[in-house]
CSV table of C-alpha atoms and ligand atoms in Angstrom, one decimal:
chain,number,residue,atom,x,y,z
A,16,MET,CA,0.3,0.0,-0.4
A,17,SER,CA,1.6,3.0,-0.9
A,18,LYS,CA,2.0,5.8,1.9
A,19,GLY,CA,1.1,9.1,2.2
A,20,LEU,CA,2.8,12.7,1.5
A,21,TYR,CA,1.7,16.3,2.4
A,22,ILE,CA,3.2,19.3,0.4
A,23,LYS,CA,2.5,22.4,2.0
A,24,THR,CA,3.1,25.3,-1.1
A,25,PHE,CA,3.8,29.4,-0.3
A,26,GLY,CA,4.4,31.6,-3.4
A,27,CYS,CA,4.9,31.5,-6.6
A,28,GLN,CA,3.9,29.5,-9.9
A,29,MET,CA,6.9,28.3,-10.0
A,30,ASN,CA,7.1,26.8,-6.0
A,31,GLU,CA,3.6,24.8,-7.2
A,32,TYR,CA,5.8,23.7,-10.1
A,33,ASP,CA,8.6,22.4,-7.9
A,34,SER,CA,5.9,20.8,-5.9
A,35,ASP,CA,4.4,19.2,-8.3
A,36,LYS,CA,7.8,17.8,-9.4
A,37,MET,CA,8.3,16.7,-6.0
A,38,ALA,CA,5.3,14.5,-5.8
A,39,ALA,CA,6.3,12.8,-9.0
A,40,LEU,CA,9.1,11.9,-7.8
A,41,LEU,CA,8.8,10.5,-4.6
A,42,LYS,CA,5.4,8.4,-6.2
A,43,GLN,CA,8.2,7.1,-8.4
A,44,THR,CA,11.2,6.2,-5.6
A,45,HIS,CA,9.5,5.6,-1.9
A,46,ASP,CA,6.2,5.5,-3.2
A,47,LEU,CA,4.5,7.9,-2.2
A,48,GLU,CA,0.8,9.1,-2.5
A,49,ARG,CA,0.0,13.1,-2.3
A,50,VAL,CA,-2.3,13.4,0.3
A,51,ASP,CA,-4.5,16.5,1.5
A,52,ALA,CA,-3.8,16.7,5.2
A,53,PRO,CA,-0.9,16.3,7.4
A,54,GLU,CA,-2.4,13.8,9.9
A,55,ARG,CA,-2.5,11.2,7.2
A,56,ALA,CA,0.6,11.7,6.1
A,57,ARG,CA,4.5,9.8,6.2
A,58,VAL,CA,6.3,12.5,5.1
A,59,LEU,CA,5.5,16.4,4.9
A,60,LEU,CA,7.1,18.5,3.6
A,61,MET,CA,7.1,22.2,3.3
A,62,ASN,CA,8.2,24.1,0.1
A,63,THR,CA,8.7,27.7,1.7
A,64,CYS,CA,8.8,31.6,0.0
A,65,SER,CA,10.6,34.0,1.2
A,66,VAL,CA,9.6,37.2,-1.1
A,67,ARG,CA,8.0,39.0,1.1
A,68,GLU,CA,8.2,39.2,5.0
A,69,LYS,CA,6.5,36.8,7.0
A,70,ALA,CA,7.5,34.2,5.3
A,71,GLN,CA,9.3,32.9,7.8
A,72,GLU,CA,6.7,33.2,10.6
A,73,LYS,CA,4.5,31.6,8.5
A,74,LEU,CA,7.0,28.3,8.3
A,75,PHE,CA,7.9,27.9,12.0
A,76,SER,CA,4.0,28.8,12.2
A,77,GLU,CA,2.7,25.7,10.2
A,78,LEU,CA,5.9,23.9,11.2
A,79,GLY,CA,4.7,24.1,15.0
A,80,ARG,CA,1.0,22.4,14.3
A,81,TRP,CA,3.1,19.7,13.3
A,82,ARG,CA,5.0,18.8,15.4
A,83,PRO,CA,2.7,16.8,17.6
A,84,LEU,CA,2.6,14.6,14.6
A,85,LYS,CA,6.1,14.0,14.9
A,86,GLU,CA,6.2,14.0,18.9
A,87,ALA,CA,3.0,10.4,18.3
A,88,ASP,CA,6.0,8.6,15.7
A,89,PRO,CA,9.1,10.1,15.3
A,90,SER,CA,9.3,7.9,12.1
A,91,ILE,CA,7.9,10.5,10.3
A,92,VAL,CA,9.5,12.8,8.4
A,93,ILE,CA,9.3,16.7,8.3
A,94,GLY,CA,10.7,18.8,5.1
A,95,VAL,CA,11.6,22.2,4.2
A,96,GLY,CA,12.0,23.3,1.2
A,97,GLY,CA,11.6,26.6,-1.2
A,98,CYS,CA,13.3,29.7,-0.5
A,99,VAL,CA,13.3,30.5,3.4
A,100,ALA,CA,15.1,26.7,3.3
A,101,SER,CA,17.5,27.6,0.7
A,102,GLN,CA,18.5,31.5,3.4
A,103,GLU,CA,18.2,30.4,6.8
A,104,GLY,CA,19.7,26.9,5.7
A,105,ASP,CA,21.0,25.1,9.5
A,106,ALA,CA,19.0,27.7,11.6
A,107,ILE,CA,15.7,26.6,11.1
A,108,TRP,CA,17.2,22.9,13.8
A,109,SER,CA,17.5,25.9,16.2
A,110,ARG,CA,13.8,26.8,16.3
A,111,ALA,CA,12.3,23.9,15.4
A,112,PRO,CA,14.9,20.5,16.0
A,113,TYR,CA,12.1,18.1,14.7
A,114,VAL,CA,12.7,18.7,11.7
A,115,ASP,CA,14.5,16.2,9.6
A,116,VAL,CA,15.1,17.6,6.3
A,117,VAL,CA,16.4,21.0,4.9
A,118,PHE,CA,16.4,21.3,1.1
A,119,GLY,CA,17.0,24.6,-0.8
A,120,PRO,CA,15.4,24.6,-4.9
A,121,GLN,CA,17.6,23.6,-6.6
A,122,THR,CA,18.5,20.4,-5.1
A,123,LEU,CA,14.8,19.3,-4.5
A,124,HIS,CA,16.0,16.3,-6.3
A,125,ARG,CA,17.3,15.1,-4.5
A,126,LEU,CA,15.4,14.7,-1.9
A,127,PRO,CA,14.7,10.9,-2.2
A,128,ALA,CA,18.2,10.3,-0.9
A,129,LEU,CA,17.5,13.3,1.9
A,130,ILE,CA,14.1,11.9,2.5
A,131,SER,CA,16.4,7.9,3.0
A,132,GLU,CA,19.2,9.1,4.4
A,133,ALA,CA,16.6,10.8,7.6
A,134,HIS,CA,15.0,7.7,7.6
A,135,ARG,CA,18.1,6.0,9.7
A,136,GLY,CA,18.2,8.2,11.5
A,137,THR,CA,21.4,9.6,12.1
A,138,GLY,CA,20.9,12.9,12.4
A,139,PRO,CA,19.5,15.5,10.7
A,140,VAL,CA,19.7,16.8,6.9
A,141,ILE,CA,21.1,19.3,4.6
A,142,ASP,CA,21.3,20.5,1.1
A,143,VAL,CA,21.1,24.3,-0.3
A,144,SER,CA,23.6,24.2,-2.7
A,145,PHE,CA,23.2,25.3,-6.4
A,146,PRO,CA,23.9,22.2,-8.8
A,147,GLU,CA,21.1,23.9,-11.3
A,148,ILE,CA,21.6,21.6,-14.1
A,149,GLU,CA,21.3,18.3,-12.1
A,150,LYS,CA,17.8,19.2,-10.7
A,151,PHE,CA,16.8,19.9,-14.7
A,152,ASP,CA,18.1,16.4,-15.3
A,153,ASN,CA,16.6,14.1,-12.3
A,154,LEU,CA,13.2,15.6,-12.1
A,155,PRO,CA,10.0,13.0,-14.0
A,156,ALA,CA,7.8,14.5,-16.3
A,157,SER,CA,4.5,15.4,-13.4
A,158,ASP,CA,0.9,14.0,-13.7
A,159,VAL,CA,-0.7,15.9,-16.4
A,160,ASP,CA,-3.7,17.8,-15.0
A,161,GLY,CA,-5.6,19.2,-17.5
A,162,PRO,CA,-5.3,20.8,-20.8
A,163,SER,CA,-2.9,23.5,-19.0
A,164,ALA,CA,0.8,22.4,-18.3
A,165,PHE,CA,4.1,24.1,-16.6
A,166,VAL,CA,7.0,23.1,-18.6
A,167,SER,CA,9.8,25.1,-16.7
A,168,ILE,CA,12.8,26.7,-19.2
A,169,MET,CA,14.8,28.1,-16.9
A,170,GLU,CA,15.8,28.7,-13.1
A,171,GLY,CA,17.4,31.0,-11.0
A,172,CYS,CA,17.4,35.1,-11.5
A,173,SER,CA,20.5,37.4,-11.8
A,174,LYS,CA,19.0,40.0,-12.3
A,175,TYR,CA,19.3,41.6,-8.4
A,176,CYS,CA,17.2,44.4,-8.4
A,177,SER,CA,17.5,46.0,-4.9
A,178,PHE,CA,14.6,44.0,-3.0
A,179,CYS,CA,14.3,41.1,-4.0
A,180,VAL,CA,16.0,38.0,-2.3
A,181,VAL,CA,16.2,35.7,-5.4
A,182,PRO,CA,19.0,35.5,-6.8
A,183,TYR,CA,20.0,34.5,-3.4
A,184,THR,CA,17.6,31.7,-3.0
A,185,ARG,CA,17.2,30.5,-5.9
A,186,GLY,CA,20.4,30.9,-7.8
A,187,GLU,CA,21.5,32.5,-10.5
A,188,GLU,CA,19.9,32.2,-14.2
A,189,PHE,CA,20.1,29.1,-15.8
A,190,SER,CA,18.6,27.7,-18.8
A,191,ARG,CA,16.6,24.2,-19.3
A,192,PRO,CA,18.8,22.5,-22.7
A,193,PHE,CA,16.3,22.7,-25.2
A,194,ASP,CA,16.4,19.5,-26.4
A,195,ASP,CA,14.8,18.7,-23.2
A,196,VAL,CA,11.8,21.1,-23.2
A,197,ILE,CA,10.8,20.1,-26.8
A,198,THR,CA,11.1,16.5,-25.6
A,199,GLU,CA,8.7,17.0,-23.0
A,200,VAL,CA,6.5,20.0,-24.8
A,201,TYR,CA,5.8,17.0,-27.6
A,202,GLU,CA,4.8,14.4,-24.6
A,203,LEU,CA,2.5,16.9,-23.2
A,204,ALA,CA,1.5,18.2,-26.3
A,205,GLY,CA,0.6,13.1,-26.5
A,206,ARG,CA,-0.9,13.4,-23.4
A,207,GLY,CA,-3.5,15.6,-24.8
A,208,VAL,CA,-2.0,18.6,-23.7
A,209,ARG,CA,-3.2,22.3,-25.8
A,210,GLU,CA,-1.8,24.8,-23.6
A,211,ILE,CA,2.2,25.0,-22.8
A,212,VAL,CA,2.8,27.9,-20.2
A,213,LEU,CA,6.6,28.5,-20.1
A,214,LEU,CA,8.0,29.3,-17.0
A,215,GLY,CA,10.5,31.1,-15.0
A,216,GLN,CA,11.3,34.1,-13.5
A,217,ASN,CA,13.0,35.4,-16.0
A,218,VAL,CA,12.2,33.6,-19.1
A,219,ASN,CA,12.9,36.3,-22.0
A,220,ALA,CA,16.6,35.6,-20.7
A,221,TYR,CA,16.4,31.6,-22.3
A,222,ARG,CA,19.1,30.8,-24.3
A,223,GLY,CA,19.0,27.4,-24.5
A,224,ALA,CA,22.2,25.1,-25.2
A,225,THR,CA,20.9,22.6,-28.1
A,226,HIS,CA,23.0,19.6,-29.1
A,227,ASP,CA,24.5,20.4,-31.9
A,228,GLY,CA,26.2,23.4,-30.1
A,229,ARG,CA,23.3,26.0,-31.1
A,230,VAL,CA,22.2,28.5,-28.5
A,231,VAL,CA,17.8,28.9,-28.8
A,232,ASP,CA,16.6,32.0,-27.3
A,233,LEU,CA,13.0,32.7,-26.1
A,234,ALA,CA,11.4,34.2,-29.2
A,235,ALA,CA,12.7,30.8,-31.7
A,236,LEU,CA,11.8,28.6,-29.1
A,237,ILE,CA,7.7,30.2,-29.0
A,238,ARG,CA,8.0,29.3,-32.8
A,239,LEU,CA,9.6,25.7,-32.6
A,240,VAL,CA,7.4,24.7,-29.5
A,241,ALA,CA,3.8,26.1,-31.1
A,242,ALA,CA,4.9,23.8,-34.8
A,243,ILE,CA,4.1,20.9,-32.0
A,244,ASP,CA,0.8,19.1,-33.0
A,245,GLY,CA,-1.2,20.1,-30.1
A,246,VAL,CA,0.1,22.6,-29.2
A,247,ASP,CA,-2.8,25.4,-29.4
A,248,ARG,CA,-1.7,27.7,-26.9
A,249,ILE,CA,1.1,29.6,-25.5
A,250,ARG,CA,1.9,31.7,-22.5
A,251,PHE,CA,5.2,32.4,-20.9
A,252,THR,CA,5.7,33.1,-17.4
A,253,THR,CA,7.4,35.8,-15.9
A,254,SER,CA,9.4,37.6,-18.3
A,255,HIS,CA,11.2,41.0,-18.1
A,256,PRO,CA,11.4,44.7,-19.2
A,257,VAL,CA,15.2,44.3,-20.5
A,258,GLU,CA,15.7,41.7,-22.6
A,259,PHE,CA,12.4,41.4,-24.1
A,260,SER,CA,13.3,42.1,-27.4
A,261,ASP,CA,12.3,42.9,-31.1
A,262,ARG,CA,12.1,39.3,-32.3
A,263,LEU,CA,10.1,38.6,-28.8
A,264,ILE,CA,8.1,40.5,-30.0
A,265,ALA,CA,7.9,40.0,-34.1
A,266,THR,CA,6.8,36.0,-32.4
A,267,TYR,CA,3.2,38.6,-31.9
A,268,ALA,CA,2.9,39.5,-35.4
A,269,GLU,CA,4.1,35.7,-36.9
A,270,VAL,CA,2.8,33.2,-33.9
A,271,PRO,CA,-0.8,33.2,-33.6
A,272,GLU,CA,-0.5,30.2,-30.7
A,273,LEU,CA,0.8,33.1,-29.1
A,274,VAL,CA,-1.8,34.0,-27.3
A,275,SER,CA,-2.8,38.1,-26.9
A,276,HIS,CA,-1.9,38.3,-22.8
A,277,LEU,CA,1.7,39.2,-21.3
A,278,HIS,CA,2.8,39.8,-17.8
A,279,LEU,CA,5.2,42.1,-17.4
A,280,PRO,CA,6.2,43.0,-14.8
A,281,VAL,CA,7.3,47.0,-13.8
A,282,GLN,CA,7.2,48.0,-9.9
A,283,SER,CA,7.2,51.3,-10.7
A,284,GLY,CA,5.9,54.3,-13.3
A,285,SER,CA,8.8,56.2,-11.8
A,286,ASP,CA,12.5,56.3,-13.0
A,287,ARG,CA,13.6,57.6,-9.7
A,288,VAL,CA,12.0,54.7,-7.9
A,289,LEU,CA,12.7,51.8,-10.7
A,290,ALA,CA,17.1,53.0,-10.9
A,291,MET,CA,17.1,52.7,-6.3
A,292,MET,CA,15.6,49.1,-8.2
A,293,LYS,CA,18.2,48.3,-9.9
A,294,ARG,CA,15.0,47.3,-12.8
A,295,GLY,CA,17.8,48.8,-15.4
A,296,TYR,CA,15.2,50.0,-17.8
A,297,MET,CA,13.3,53.6,-17.9
A,298,VAL,CA,9.4,54.6,-18.0
A,299,ALA,CA,9.2,55.6,-22.0
A,300,GLU,CA,11.4,52.2,-22.5
A,301,TYR,CA,8.8,50.1,-21.1
A,302,LYS,CA,6.4,51.6,-22.6
A,303,ALA,CA,7.9,52.2,-25.6
A,304,ILE,CA,7.9,48.0,-25.6
A,305,VAL,CA,4.3,48.0,-25.1
A,306,ARG,CA,3.8,50.4,-27.9
A,307,LYS,CA,5.1,47.8,-30.4
A,308,LEU,CA,3.4,44.8,-29.0
A,309,ARG,CA,0.4,47.1,-29.7
A,310,ARG,CA,1.6,47.4,-33.2
A,311,VAL,CA,2.0,43.7,-33.8
A,312,ARG,CA,-0.7,42.7,-31.3
A,313,PRO,CA,-3.5,45.4,-31.2
A,314,ASP,CA,-6.0,43.6,-28.6
A,315,ILE,CA,-3.2,42.1,-25.9
A,316,ALA,CA,-3.7,42.3,-22.1
A,317,LEU,CA,-1.3,43.4,-19.9
A,318,SER,CA,-1.0,42.1,-16.2
A,319,SER,CA,2.1,43.5,-14.2
A,320,ASP,CA,3.6,43.0,-10.5
A,321,PHE,CA,3.6,46.8,-8.9
A,322,ILE,CA,5.7,47.7,-5.6
A,323,VAL,CA,4.4,50.1,-3.6
A,324,GLY,CA,6.2,52.5,-0.2
A,325,PHE,CA,9.4,51.5,-1.6
A,326,PRO,CA,12.0,53.2,0.0
A,327,GLY,CA,12.1,56.9,0.1
A,328,GLU,CA,8.8,56.2,-2.9
A,329,THR,CA,7.7,60.0,-2.8
A,330,GLN,CA,3.7,60.7,-3.3
A,331,ALA,CA,5.0,62.3,-7.3
A,332,ASP,CA,6.9,59.0,-7.5
A,333,PHE,CA,3.0,57.3,-6.5
A,334,ASP,CA,1.3,60.4,-8.9
A,335,ALA,CA,3.7,59.2,-11.7
A,336,THR,CA,2.7,55.1,-10.9
A,337,MET,CA,-0.5,55.9,-11.5
A,338,ALA,CA,-0.2,57.8,-14.4
A,339,LEU,CA,1.7,55.0,-15.9
A,340,VAL,CA,-1.6,52.3,-14.6
A,341,ASP,CA,-3.5,54.7,-16.8
A,342,GLU,CA,-1.9,55.2,-19.3
A,343,VAL,CA,-1.3,51.8,-20.1
A,344,GLY,CA,-4.4,50.2,-19.2
A,345,PHE,CA,-2.8,47.5,-16.9
A,346,ASP,CA,-5.6,44.2,-17.0
A,347,GLN,CA,-5.7,42.0,-13.7
A,348,SER,CA,-2.5,43.2,-11.8
A,349,PHE,CA,-0.2,42.3,-8.7
A,350,SER,CA,0.6,44.7,-6.4
A,351,PHE,CA,2.2,44.2,-2.9
A,352,VAL,CA,3.7,46.7,-0.1
A,353,TYR,CA,7.5,46.6,0.2
A,354,SER,CA,8.7,44.8,2.0
A,355,ALA,CA,12.4,45.1,4.3
A,356,ARG,CA,14.0,41.8,3.2
A,357,PRO,CA,17.4,40.7,5.2
A,358,GLY,CA,20.4,41.1,3.3
A,359,THR,CA,19.3,42.9,0.0
A,360,PRO,CA,20.5,46.5,-0.5
A,361,ALA,CA,17.1,48.1,-0.6
A,362,ALA,CA,16.8,47.1,3.4
A,363,ALA,CA,19.6,49.0,4.2
A,364,LEU,CA,18.1,52.4,1.8
A,365,PRO,CA,16.0,55.0,4.8
A,366,ASP,CA,13.0,54.9,4.6
A,367,ASP,CA,10.5,57.5,6.0
A,368,VAL,CA,7.3,57.3,4.1
A,369,THR,CA,4.9,55.2,7.4
A,370,LEU,CA,3.2,51.8,7.1
A,371,MET,CA,-0.4,53.5,6.9
A,372,GLU,CA,0.9,55.7,4.1
A,373,LYS,CA,2.1,52.7,2.0
A,374,LYS,CA,-1.3,50.9,2.9
A,375,HIS,CA,-3.3,53.9,1.5
A,376,ARG,CA,-1.3,54.5,-1.5
A,377,LEU,CA,-1.8,50.1,-2.5
A,378,ALA,CA,-5.6,50.0,-1.6
A,379,ILE,CA,-5.9,53.2,-4.5
A,380,LEU,CA,-3.3,51.1,-6.3
A,381,GLN,CA,-5.7,48.4,-5.8
A,382,ARG,CA,-8.8,50.6,-7.2
A,383,ARG,CA,-7.5,51.7,-9.4
A,384,ILE,CA,-6.1,48.5,-11.5
A,385,ASN,CA,-9.7,46.3,-10.5
A,386,GLU,CA,-11.9,49.1,-12.0
A,387,LEU,CA,-9.7,48.3,-15.3
A,388,ALA,CA,-10.2,45.4,-15.1
A,389,GLU,CA,-13.4,44.8,-14.7
A,390,ALA,CA,-14.3,47.8,-16.8
A,391,ARG,CA,-12.1,45.4,-19.9
A,392,SER,CA,-14.7,42.7,-18.1
A,393,ALA,CA,-17.7,44.4,-19.2
A,394,ALA,CA,-16.7,45.3,-22.5
A,395,MET,CA,-16.2,41.9,-23.4
A,396,VAL,CA,-19.9,40.5,-22.7
A,397,GLY,CA,-22.1,40.1,-25.8
A,398,GLY,CA,-18.7,39.0,-27.9
A,399,VAL,CA,-17.1,35.6,-28.9
A,400,GLU,CA,-15.0,33.9,-26.6
A,401,ARG,CA,-12.3,31.1,-28.1
A,402,VAL,CA,-11.8,29.3,-24.4
A,403,LEU,CA,-9.9,26.5,-23.0
A,404,VAL,CA,-12.1,23.9,-21.4
A,405,THR,CA,-10.6,23.3,-18.5
A,406,GLU,CA,-13.1,21.0,-16.6
A,407,HIS,CA,-16.5,20.9,-13.8
A,408,SER,CA,-16.6,23.7,-12.8
A,409,LYS,CA,-16.2,24.2,-8.8
A,410,LYS,CA,-19.2,25.9,-7.7
A,411,ASN,CA,-21.8,24.1,-9.8
A,412,PRO,CA,-20.4,20.6,-11.1
A,413,ALA,CA,-23.3,20.7,-13.2
A,414,GLU,CA,-21.8,23.7,-15.7
A,415,LEU,CA,-18.3,23.7,-17.2
A,416,ALA,CA,-15.1,26.1,-16.3
A,417,ALA,CA,-13.1,27.7,-19.6
A,418,ARG,CA,-10.1,30.1,-19.8
A,419,THR,CA,-10.1,32.9,-21.7
A,420,VAL,CA,-6.5,34.6,-23.7
A,421,ASN,CA,-7.0,36.6,-21.2
A,422,ASN,CA,-6.8,34.3,-18.0
A,423,ARG,CA,-10.3,35.0,-17.1
A,424,VAL,CA,-12.4,32.3,-16.4
A,425,VAL,CA,-15.8,31.4,-17.6
A,426,ASN,CA,-18.7,29.1,-16.4
A,427,PHE,CA,-20.8,27.6,-18.6
A,428,GLN,CA,-23.2,24.9,-19.8
A,429,GLY,CA,-21.8,21.9,-22.0
A,430,PRO,CA,-21.3,18.2,-22.3
A,431,ALA,CA,-18.2,17.1,-20.8
A,432,SER,CA,-16.6,16.4,-23.6
A,433,LEU,CA,-15.5,19.5,-24.1
A,434,ILE,CA,-12.8,19.2,-21.1
A,435,GLY,CA,-9.9,19.8,-23.1
A,436,GLY,CA,-10.2,21.6,-25.9
A,437,PHE,CA,-11.1,24.8,-27.0
A,438,ALA,CA,-15.0,25.9,-27.8
A,439,ASP,CA,-16.2,28.8,-28.3
A,440,VAL,CA,-18.6,30.9,-25.6
A,441,SER,CA,-20.4,34.2,-26.2
A,442,ILE,CA,-19.9,35.9,-23.2
A,443,THR,CA,-23.8,37.0,-20.8
A,444,ALA,CA,-21.6,38.5,-17.7
A,445,ALA,CA,-18.7,39.8,-16.0
A,446,LEU,CA,-18.4,38.9,-12.1
A,447,PRO,CA,-16.1,40.4,-9.7
A,448,ASN,CA,-14.4,37.1,-10.4
A,449,SER,CA,-15.5,35.2,-13.5
A,450,LEU,CA,-17.6,35.3,-16.7
A,451,ARG,CA,-20.7,33.5,-17.6
A,452,GLY,CA,-21.2,32.4,-20.9
A,453,GLU,CA,-23.2,30.5,-23.1
A,454,LEU,CA,-21.4,27.7,-25.9
A,455,VAL,CA,-21.7,28.9,-29.8
A,456,ALA,CA,-19.4,26.2,-30.7
A,457,ALA,CA,-17.0,23.5,-30.6
A,458,ARG,CA,-13.2,24.1,-31.7
A,459,GLN,CA,-10.9,21.8,-33.7
A,460,ALA,CA,-7.6,22.6,-33.4
A,461,SER,CA,-6.5,25.8,-35.4
B,23,LIG,N1,10.9,38.2,-12.7
B,23,LIG,C1,9.9,39.0,-11.8
B,23,LIG,C2,10.1,40.3,-12.5
B,23,LIG,O1,10.6,40.8,-13.5
B,23,LIG,O2,9.9,41.5,-12.2
B,23,LIG,C3,9.7,39.4,-11.1
B,23,LIG,C4,9.8,37.8,-10.3
B,23,LIG,S1,9.3,38.2,-8.3
B,23,LIG,C5,9.5,36.7,-7.5
B,23,LIG,C6,7.6,38.5,-8.2
B,23,LIG,C7,7.0,39.7,-8.1
B,23,LIG,O3,7.2,39.3,-6.2
B,23,LIG,C8,8.0,41.5,-8.1
B,23,LIG,O4,7.9,41.1,-9.2
B,23,LIG,C9,7.9,42.0,-7.1
B,23,LIG,O5,6.5,42.7,-7.0
B,23,LIG,C10,7.6,41.5,-6.1
B,23,LIG,N2,8.2,41.2,-5.0
B,23,LIG,C11,9.5,40.8,-4.8
B,23,LIG,N3,10.2,41.1,-4.1
B,23,LIG,C12,9.1,42.5,-3.6
B,23,LIG,C13,9.4,43.1,-2.1
B,23,LIG,N4,11.2,42.8,-1.8
B,23,LIG,N5,8.5,43.6,-0.9
B,23,LIG,C14,7.7,42.8,-2.0
B,23,LIG,N6,7.4,42.9,-3.4
B,23,LIG,C15,8.5,41.9,-4.4
B,24,LIG,FE1,13.6,38.6,-8.3
B,24,LIG,FE2,13.5,41.3,-10.3
B,24,LIG,FE3,14.8,38.5,-9.9
B,24,LIG,S1,12.2,40.3,-8.6
B,24,LIG,S2,13.0,37.5,-9.5
B,24,LIG,S3,16.0,39.8,-9.4
B,24,LIG,S4,14.2,40.0,-12.1
């Protein structure tokens, strides 16, 4: 009989992807089956995130909940992975000595060996090193879960924005070899996957080596992925305004499979703040990318990440961000109050903006972004959208749930046989978190 594996995941899509890989790996090596309650597990893993504050607190409070399980049965294994593990290393044991394994984002492929070692009971086991290539080489395919799949194409980040821990916790940018990426996409397409999401911290920094010594960039990769039979939709996340090349913009003109939706984090609309953040571009350069994209794809929806209350951000800086939001007309976006991360250069900057003021600015920004997103949803009503039907609707299993090009959920009535394929749906109503629609026609691959 297989044994239970419980994984608690914090943070980004990258961590979700890593957790799926851990589960696939431990199923192969230890016959562990993922369960949804820690009480039913023999191995409990936490995949942590340290991009914003409270990461440590979240980790230790969750560990506190697991402690009685370990006390009741010392043979269960508790592991901590991800970015907090990478940052804290063996310091985790001073607060939680009952943890058996500590592993980093780049050593999760070594988990089977680490867990076996923990089972031998020779003491706590740690590996938070950065052997990037090894990780890509040793991870099994994840289970296919619906018609959309993430494919990791690069790891780490070398941009060193002054506020961000990622380059320290995940290491420098490293591209997965092109042949491996394309083989994975080919296999996924063969198993019914219709949408590929190319994943990495900065996917437009992708430079994948081929078996014959050439190097493929993201623009070329997208064209080659689009050429694979069965792949009808391509997304990528996250990209960075630096290295958003004209070659990449041209793919929007030439590759219809590439969706008219782009997440391109800008962080701030003030050149002064962007320079302090060490983002490597000015607002005018960001706007130039948007202009060029809209020239080749007039209907493209843009979403972004914003940080509000960076140290020393003035009212004028914040107003510049608001002006940029209006000018670009961003769709659903992520925005956060700046959180000082230990060890990053920005953490040493003087900061005279109160937390209350930062939260006030965040509320203003979020209200405006929500208004823009709602207006965009409302404008979709009456139109027909090509949607990818992903599953039964969560709220009403008699209905289907699908995704539009701009990543909105649409619920509509239709036969379950549509799941896994595309359909044309006319949009009848825009609700706060989803759309309602009526089936017009099932679609064959384009
Ligand atoms: N590669 C992406 C880019 O081009 O900016 C960002 C990846 S980062 C892990 C995800 C988002 O977290 C960032 O875009 C930023 O908005 C937010 N973030 C990172 N560090 C932060 C901090 N110290 N405080 C608040 N938000 C932060
Ligand atoms: Fe972080 Fe900047 Fe890289 S936000 S992930 S250092 S692009």
